[in-house]
Backbone as XML, in Angstrom:
<?xml version="1.0"?>
<chain id="A" units="angstrom">
  <residue number="1" name="MET">
    <atom name="N" x="0.445" y="-55.654" z="11.299"/>
    <atom name="CA" x="-0.200" y="-55.249" z="9.627"/>
    <atom name="C" x="1.173" y="-55.403" z="8.856"/>
  </residue>
  <residue number="2" name="ASN">
    <atom name="N" x="0.872" y="-55.945" z="7.627"/>
    <atom name="CA" x="1.751" y="-56.007" z="6.784"/>
    <atom name="C" x="1.965" y="-54.643" z="5.751"/>
  </residue>
  <residue number="3" name="GLU">
    <atom name="N" x="3.223" y="-54.184" z="5.622"/>
    <atom name="CA" x="3.194" y="-52.936" z="4.834"/>
    <atom name="C" x="3.578" y="-53.516" z="3.429"/>
  </residue>
  <residue number="4" name="ASN">
    <atom name="N" x="3.206" y="-52.816" z="2.330"/>
    <atom name="CA" x="3.715" y="-53.037" z="0.941"/>
    <atom name="C" x="4.711" y="-52.269" z="0.778"/>
  </residue>
  <residue number="5" name="ILE">
    <atom name="N" x="5.285" y="-52.274" z="-0.673"/>
    <atom name="CA" x="6.132" y="-51.592" z="-0.934"/>
    <atom name="C" x="5.914" y="-50.365" z="-1.111"/>
  </residue>
  <residue number="6" name="LEU">
    <atom name="N" x="4.499" y="-50.018" z="-1.411"/>
    <atom name="CA" x="4.155" y="-48.547" z="-1.755"/>
    <atom name="C" x="3.841" y="-47.750" z="-0.336"/>
  </residue>
  <residue number="7" name="GLY">
    <atom name="N" x="4.112" y="-48.464" z="0.674"/>
    <atom name="CA" x="3.914" y="-47.805" z="2.101"/>
    <atom name="C" x="2.371" y="-47.812" z="2.356"/>
  </residue>
  <residue number="8" name="GLY">
    <atom name="N" x="2.120" y="-48.432" z="3.050"/>
    <atom name="CA" x="0.685" y="-48.618" z="3.591"/>
    <atom name="C" x="0.078" y="-50.160" z="3.739"/>
  </residue>
  <residue number="9" name="GLN">
    <atom name="N" x="-1.132" y="-50.272" z="4.233"/>
    <atom name="CA" x="-1.467" y="-51.411" z="4.598"/>
    <atom name="C" x="-1.589" y="-52.528" z="3.202"/>
  </residue>
  <residue number="10" name="SER">
    <atom name="N" x="-1.198" y="-53.618" z="3.194"/>
    <atom name="CA" x="-1.327" y="-54.194" z="2.008"/>
    <atom name="C" x="-2.801" y="-54.603" z="1.916"/>
  </residue>
  <residue number="11" name="GLY">
    <atom name="N" x="-3.168" y="-54.483" z="0.731"/>
    <atom name="CA" x="-4.634" y="-54.821" z="0.256"/>
    <atom name="C" x="-5.192" y="-53.524" z="0.061"/>
  </residue>
  <residue number="12" name="MET">
    <atom name="N" x="-4.638" y="-52.423" z="0.255"/>
    <atom name="CA" x="-5.789" y="-51.143" z="0.061"/>
    <atom name="C" x="-5.581" y="-50.824" z="-1.195"/>
  </residue>
  <residue number="13" name="TRP">
    <atom name="N" x="-4.604" y="-51.060" z="-1.943"/>
    <atom name="CA" x="-4.459" y="-50.644" z="-3.317"/>
    <atom name="C" x="-4.745" y="-51.795" z="-4.312"/>
  </residue>
  <residue number="14" name="THR">
    <atom name="N" x="-5.161" y="-51.606" z="-5.420"/>
    <atom name="CA" x="-5.269" y="-52.862" z="-6.431"/>
    <atom name="C" x="-5.018" y="-52.470" z="-7.778"/>
  </residue>
  <residue number="15" name="VAL">
    <atom name="N" x="-4.150" y="-53.342" z="-8.435"/>
    <atom name="CA" x="-3.558" y="-53.162" z="-9.662"/>
    <atom name="C" x="-4.737" y="-53.075" z="-10.786"/>
  </residue>
  <residue number="16" name="VAL">
    <atom name="N" x="-5.171" y="-52.034" z="-11.496"/>
    <atom name="CA" x="-6.214" y="-52.001" z="-12.446"/>
    <atom name="C" x="-5.737" y="-52.229" z="-13.782"/>
  </residue>
  <residue number="17" name="TYR">
    <atom name="N" x="-4.466" y="-52.031" z="-14.080"/>
    <atom name="CA" x="-3.915" y="-52.027" z="-15.735"/>
    <atom name="C" x="-2.511" y="-52.430" z="-15.366"/>
  </residue>
  <residue number="18" name="ILE">
    <atom name="N" x="-1.901" y="-52.888" z="-16.370"/>
    <atom name="CA" x="-0.240" y="-53.033" z="-16.407"/>
    <atom name="C" x="0.002" y="-52.393" z="-18.172"/>
  </residue>
  <residue number="19" name="ALA">
    <atom name="N" x="0.719" y="-51.217" z="-17.894"/>
    <atom name="CA" x="0.758" y="-50.337" z="-19.048"/>
    <atom name="C" x="2.169" y="-51.098" z="-19.726"/>
  </residue>
  <residue number="20" name="GLN">
    <atom name="N" x="2.357" y="-51.124" z="-21.023"/>
    <atom name="CA" x="3.447" y="-51.582" z="-21.528"/>
    <atom name="C" x="4.394" y="-50.651" z="-21.808"/>
  </residue>
  <residue number="21" name="SER">
    <atom name="N" x="4.293" y="-49.306" z="-21.802"/>
    <atom name="CA" x="5.264" y="-48.280" z="-21.965"/>
    <atom name="C" x="5.022" y="-47.163" z="-20.891"/>
  </residue>
  <residue number="22" name="ARG">
    <atom name="N" x="6.022" y="-46.356" z="-20.796"/>
    <atom name="CA" x="5.749" y="-44.999" z="-20.105"/>
    <atom name="C" x="4.730" y="-44.280" z="-20.629"/>
  </residue>
  <residue number="23" name="GLN">
    <atom name="N" x="4.612" y="-44.077" z="-21.732"/>
    <atom name="CA" x="3.878" y="-43.108" z="-22.568"/>
    <atom name="C" x="2.265" y="-43.710" z="-22.191"/>
  </residue>
  <residue number="24" name="GLU">
    <atom name="N" x="2.109" y="-45.158" z="-22.552"/>
    <atom name="CA" x="0.829" y="-45.595" z="-22.278"/>
    <atom name="C" x="0.395" y="-45.257" z="-20.570"/>
  </residue>
  <residue number="25" name="MET">
    <atom name="N" x="1.402" y="-45.352" z="-19.738"/>
    <atom name="CA" x="1.037" y="-45.278" z="-18.372"/>
    <atom name="C" x="0.834" y="-44.055" z="-17.885"/>
  </residue>
  <residue number="26" name="GLU">
    <atom name="N" x="1.544" y="-42.951" z="-18.683"/>
    <atom name="CA" x="1.235" y="-41.611" z="-18.375"/>
    <atom name="C" x="0.085" y="-41.115" z="-19.039"/>
  </residue>
  <residue number="27" name="LYS">
    <atom name="N" x="-0.543" y="-41.557" z="-20.090"/>
    <atom name="CA" x="-2.045" y="-41.452" z="-20.504"/>
    <atom name="C" x="-2.962" y="-41.863" z="-19.644"/>
  </residue>
  <residue number="28" name="ILE">
    <atom name="N" x="-2.835" y="-43.089" z="-18.988"/>
    <atom name="CA" x="-3.754" y="-43.747" z="-18.356"/>
    <atom name="C" x="-3.870" y="-42.935" z="-16.972"/>
  </residue>
  <residue number="29" name="GLU">
    <atom name="N" x="-2.815" y="-42.628" z="-16.523"/>
    <atom name="CA" x="-2.697" y="-41.875" z="-15.182"/>
    <atom name="C" x="-3.488" y="-40.417" z="-15.226"/>
  </residue>
  <residue number="30" name="LYS">
    <atom name="N" x="-3.018" y="-39.863" z="-16.248"/>
    <atom name="CA" x="-3.642" y="-38.643" z="-16.583"/>
    <atom name="C" x="-5.366" y="-38.624" z="-16.478"/>
  </residue>
  <residue number="31" name="ALA">
    <atom name="N" x="-5.726" y="-39.611" z="-17.239"/>
    <atom name="CA" x="-7.340" y="-39.798" z="-17.541"/>
    <atom name="C" x="-7.788" y="-40.032" z="-16.051"/>
  </residue>
  <residue number="32" name="LEU">
    <atom name="N" x="-7.223" y="-40.963" z="-15.212"/>
    <atom name="CA" x="-7.646" y="-41.346" z="-13.830"/>
    <atom name="C" x="-7.759" y="-39.969" z="-13.019"/>
  </residue>
  <residue number="33" name="CYS">
    <atom name="N" x="-6.687" y="-39.371" z="-13.207"/>
    <atom name="CA" x="-6.374" y="-38.223" z="-12.174"/>
    <atom name="C" x="-7.559" y="-37.398" z="-12.425"/>
  </residue>
  <residue number="34" name="GLU">
    <atom name="N" x="-7.353" y="-36.849" z="-13.799"/>
    <atom name="CA" x="-8.643" y="-35.908" z="-14.493"/>
    <atom name="C" x="-10.080" y="-36.152" z="-13.796"/>
  </residue>
  <residue number="35" name="GLN">
    <atom name="N" x="-10.194" y="-37.230" z="-13.539"/>
    <atom name="CA" x="-11.791" y="-37.814" z="-12.967"/>
    <atom name="C" x="-11.682" y="-37.867" z="-11.373"/>
  </residue>
  <residue number="36" name="GLY">
    <atom name="N" x="-10.647" y="-37.644" z="-10.815"/>
    <atom name="CA" x="-10.476" y="-37.482" z="-9.364"/>
    <atom name="C" x="-10.116" y="-39.010" z="-8.736"/>
  </residue>
  <residue number="37" name="VAL">
    <atom name="N" x="-9.479" y="-39.800" z="-9.534"/>
    <atom name="CA" x="-9.237" y="-41.084" z="-8.935"/>
    <atom name="C" x="-7.626" y="-41.037" z="-8.662"/>
  </residue>
  <residue number="38" name="LEU">
    <atom name="N" x="-7.542" y="-41.526" z="-7.347"/>
    <atom name="CA" x="-6.395" y="-41.464" z="-6.813"/>
    <atom name="C" x="-5.419" y="-42.563" z="-7.324"/>
  </residue>
  <residue number="39" name="VAL">
    <atom name="N" x="-4.200" y="-42.330" z="-7.822"/>
    <atom name="CA" x="-3.060" y="-43.415" z="-8.652"/>
    <atom name="C" x="-2.048" y="-43.266" z="-8.035"/>
  </residue>
  <residue number="40" name="LYS">
    <atom name="N" x="-1.623" y="-44.825" z="-7.962"/>
    <atom name="CA" x="-0.010" y="-44.949" z="-7.759"/>
    <atom name="C" x="0.508" y="-45.669" z="-8.779"/>
  </residue>
  <residue number="41" name="ILE">
    <atom name="N" x="1.766" y="-45.702" z="-9.177"/>
    <atom name="CA" x="2.392" y="-46.361" z="-10.179"/>
    <atom name="C" x="3.578" y="-47.222" z="-9.789"/>
  </residue>
  <residue number="42" name="LYS">
    <atom name="N" x="3.870" y="-48.220" z="-10.104"/>
    <atom name="CA" x="4.760" y="-49.436" z="-9.832"/>
    <atom name="C" x="5.435" y="-49.739" z="-11.095"/>
  </residue>
  <residue number="43" name="LYS">
    <atom name="N" x="6.604" y="-49.321" z="-11.166"/>
    <atom name="CA" x="7.388" y="-49.986" z="-12.372"/>
    <atom name="C" x="7.805" y="-51.306" z="-12.108"/>
  </residue>
  <residue number="44" name="ILE">
    <atom name="N" x="7.677" y="-52.247" z="-13.107"/>
    <atom name="CA" x="7.854" y="-53.714" z="-12.963"/>
    <atom name="C" x="9.189" y="-53.979" z="-13.505"/>
  </residue>
  <residue number="45" name="GLY">
    <atom name="N" x="9.991" y="-54.477" z="-13.028"/>
    <atom name="CA" x="11.439" y="-55.040" z="-13.356"/>
    <atom name="C" x="12.550" y="-53.934" z="-13.102"/>
  </residue>
  <residue number="46" name="LYS">
    <atom name="N" x="13.502" y="-54.122" z="-13.501"/>
    <atom name="CA" x="14.615" y="-53.380" z="-12.938"/>
    <atom name="C" x="15.098" y="-52.222" z="-14.045"/>
  </residue>
  <residue number="47" name="ASN">
    <atom name="N" x="14.626" y="-52.161" z="-15.096"/>
    <atom name="CA" x="15.221" y="-51.447" z="-16.443"/>
    <atom name="C" x="15.362" y="-49.989" z="-15.770"/>
  </residue>
  <residue number="48" name="ASN">
    <atom name="N" x="16.514" y="-49.299" z="-16.020"/>
    <atom name="CA" x="16.750" y="-47.903" z="-15.647"/>
    <atom name="C" x="16.374" y="-46.883" z="-16.728"/>
  </residue>
  <residue number="49" name="ASP">
    <atom name="N" x="15.664" y="-47.548" z="-17.974"/>
    <atom name="CA" x="15.192" y="-46.648" z="-18.911"/>
    <atom name="C" x="13.397" y="-46.487" z="-18.829"/>
  </residue>
  <residue number="50" name="ASP">
    <atom name="N" x="13.090" y="-45.766" z="-19.731"/>
    <atom name="CA" x="11.639" y="-45.652" z="-19.606"/>
    <atom name="C" x="10.856" y="-46.955" z="-20.276"/>
  </residue>
  <residue number="51" name="ASN">
    <atom name="N" x="11.372" y="-47.804" z="-20.945"/>
    <atom name="CA" x="10.653" y="-48.781" z="-21.263"/>
    <atom name="C" x="10.358" y="-50.153" z="-20.149"/>
  </residue>
  <residue number="52" name="GLY">
    <atom name="N" x="9.606" y="-50.708" z="-20.375"/>
    <atom name="CA" x="9.216" y="-51.843" z="-19.428"/>
    <atom name="C" x="7.608" y="-51.817" z="-18.997"/>
  </residue>
  <residue number="53" name="LEU">
    <atom name="N" x="7.109" y="-52.362" z="-18.029"/>
    <atom name="CA" x="6.055" y="-52.633" z="-17.720"/>
    <atom name="C" x="5.525" y="-51.771" z="-16.400"/>
  </residue>
  <residue number="54" name="TYR">
    <atom name="N" x="4.429" y="-50.988" z="-16.136"/>
    <atom name="CA" x="4.124" y="-50.497" z="-15.198"/>
    <atom name="C" x="3.034" y="-50.635" z="-14.378"/>
  </residue>
  <residue number="55" name="GLU">
    <atom name="N" x="2.641" y="-51.186" z="-13.248"/>
    <atom name="CA" x="1.491" y="-51.320" z="-12.734"/>
    <atom name="C" x="0.911" y="-50.007" z="-12.420"/>
  </residue>
  <residue number="56" name="ILE">
    <atom name="N" x="-0.586" y="-49.963" z="-12.733"/>
    <atom name="CA" x="-1.279" y="-48.838" z="-12.328"/>
    <atom name="C" x="-2.353" y="-49.372" z="-11.093"/>
  </residue>
  <residue number="57" name="LEU">
    <atom name="N" x="-2.155" y="-48.745" z="-9.904"/>
    <atom name="CA" x="-2.825" y="-49.057" z="-9.106"/>
    <atom name="C" x="-3.783" y="-47.964" z="-8.497"/>
  </residue>
  <residue number="58" name="VAL">
    <atom name="N" x="-5.011" y="-48.505" z="-7.928"/>
    <atom name="CA" x="-5.964" y="-47.365" z="-7.235"/>
    <atom name="C" x="-6.364" y="-48.008" z="-5.983"/>
  </residue>
  <residue number="59" name="PRO">
    <atom name="N" x="-6.996" y="-47.027" z="-5.115"/>
    <atom name="CA" x="-7.607" y="-47.698" z="-3.935"/>
    <atom name="C" x="-8.724" y="-48.728" z="-4.209"/>
  </residue>
  <residue number="60" name="LYS">
    <atom name="N" x="-8.731" y="-49.565" z="-3.404"/>
    <atom name="CA" x="-9.949" y="-50.573" z="-3.533"/>
    <atom name="C" x="-11.302" y="-50.034" z="-3.726"/>
  </residue>
  <residue number="61" name="SER">
    <atom name="N" x="-11.604" y="-48.719" z="-3.208"/>
    <atom name="CA" x="-12.848" y="-48.165" z="-3.293"/>
    <atom name="C" x="-13.082" y="-47.531" z="-4.293"/>
  </residue>
  <residue number="62" name="GLU">
    <atom name="N" x="-12.003" y="-47.448" z="-5.166"/>
    <atom name="CA" x="-11.972" y="-46.606" z="-6.560"/>
    <atom name="C" x="-12.082" y="-47.623" z="-7.738"/>
  </residue>
  <residue number="63" name="VAL">
    <atom name="N" x="-11.855" y="-48.873" z="-7.445"/>
    <atom name="CA" x="-11.847" y="-49.806" z="-8.525"/>
    <atom name="C" x="-12.876" y="-49.710" z="-9.715"/>
  </residue>
  <residue number="64" name="ASP">
    <atom name="N" x="-14.170" y="-49.766" z="-9.275"/>
    <atom name="CA" x="-15.114" y="-49.570" z="-10.300"/>
    <atom name="C" x="-15.062" y="-48.369" z="-11.086"/>
  </residue>
  <residue number="65" name="ASP">
    <atom name="N" x="-14.733" y="-47.404" z="-10.424"/>
    <atom name="CA" x="-14.767" y="-46.049" z="-11.312"/>
    <atom name="C" x="-13.542" y="-46.087" z="-12.267"/>
  </residue>
  <residue number="66" name="ALA">
    <atom name="N" x="-12.493" y="-46.542" z="-11.860"/>
    <atom name="CA" x="-11.424" y="-46.865" z="-12.560"/>
    <atom name="C" x="-11.588" y="-47.533" z="-13.875"/>
  </residue>
  <residue number="67" name="TYR">
    <atom name="N" x="-12.225" y="-48.691" z="-13.530"/>
    <atom name="CA" x="-12.532" y="-49.623" z="-14.816"/>
    <atom name="C" x="-13.400" y="-48.739" z="-15.841"/>
  </residue>
  <residue number="68" name="ILE">
    <atom name="N" x="-14.422" y="-48.260" z="-15.673"/>
    <atom name="CA" x="-15.200" y="-47.430" z="-16.366"/>
    <atom name="C" x="-14.613" y="-46.367" z="-16.947"/>
  </residue>
  <residue number="69" name="ILE">
    <atom name="N" x="-13.496" y="-45.580" z="-16.302"/>
    <atom name="CA" x="-12.592" y="-44.741" z="-17.076"/>
    <atom name="C" x="-11.693" y="-45.231" z="-17.869"/>
  </residue>
  <residue number="70" name="LEU">
    <atom name="N" x="-11.231" y="-46.616" z="-17.595"/>
    <atom name="CA" x="-10.278" y="-47.305" z="-18.482"/>
    <atom name="C" x="-10.897" y="-47.609" z="-19.784"/>
  </residue>
  <residue number="71" name="THR">
    <atom name="N" x="-12.234" y="-47.852" z="-19.899"/>
    <atom name="CA" x="-12.925" y="-48.468" z="-20.962"/>
    <atom name="C" x="-13.114" y="-47.382" z="-21.884"/>
  </residue>
  <residue number="72" name="SER">
    <atom name="N" x="-12.904" y="-46.135" z="-21.264"/>
    <atom name="CA" x="-13.080" y="-44.893" z="-22.426"/>
    <atom name="C" x="-11.922" y="-44.505" z="-23.055"/>
  </residue>
  <residue number="73" name="ILE">
    <atom name="N" x="-10.741" y="-44.997" z="-22.516"/>
    <atom name="CA" x="-9.467" y="-44.525" z="-23.062"/>
    <atom name="C" x="-9.144" y="-45.118" z="-24.434"/>
  </residue>
  <residue number="74" name="THR">
    <atom name="N" x="-8.736" y="-44.007" z="-25.484"/>
    <atom name="CA" x="-8.662" y="-44.790" z="-26.850"/>
    <atom name="C" x="-6.922" y="-44.620" z="-26.972"/>
  </residue>
  <residue number="75" name="PHE">
    <atom name="N" x="-6.408" y="-45.652" z="-27.463"/>
    <atom name="CA" x="-5.078" y="-45.923" z="-27.483"/>
    <atom name="C" x="-4.421" y="-45.835" z="-29.128"/>
  </residue>
</chain>
């Protein structure tokens, strides 16, 4: 079996959003977690500061729920 960089079988987690900043990522992570959705964050790029892009991943089984929650978040 292939292992992805997040530790686990590849294909179990799906990117549902790419946040443009740490602040945006934290807002989305909080909203998803408050609704009981499991979340993993993967920073894209090699910046050492908080700027940059963040992939927000959820289990495949929770993608539909995550999208519903994402549509309710105001930025």
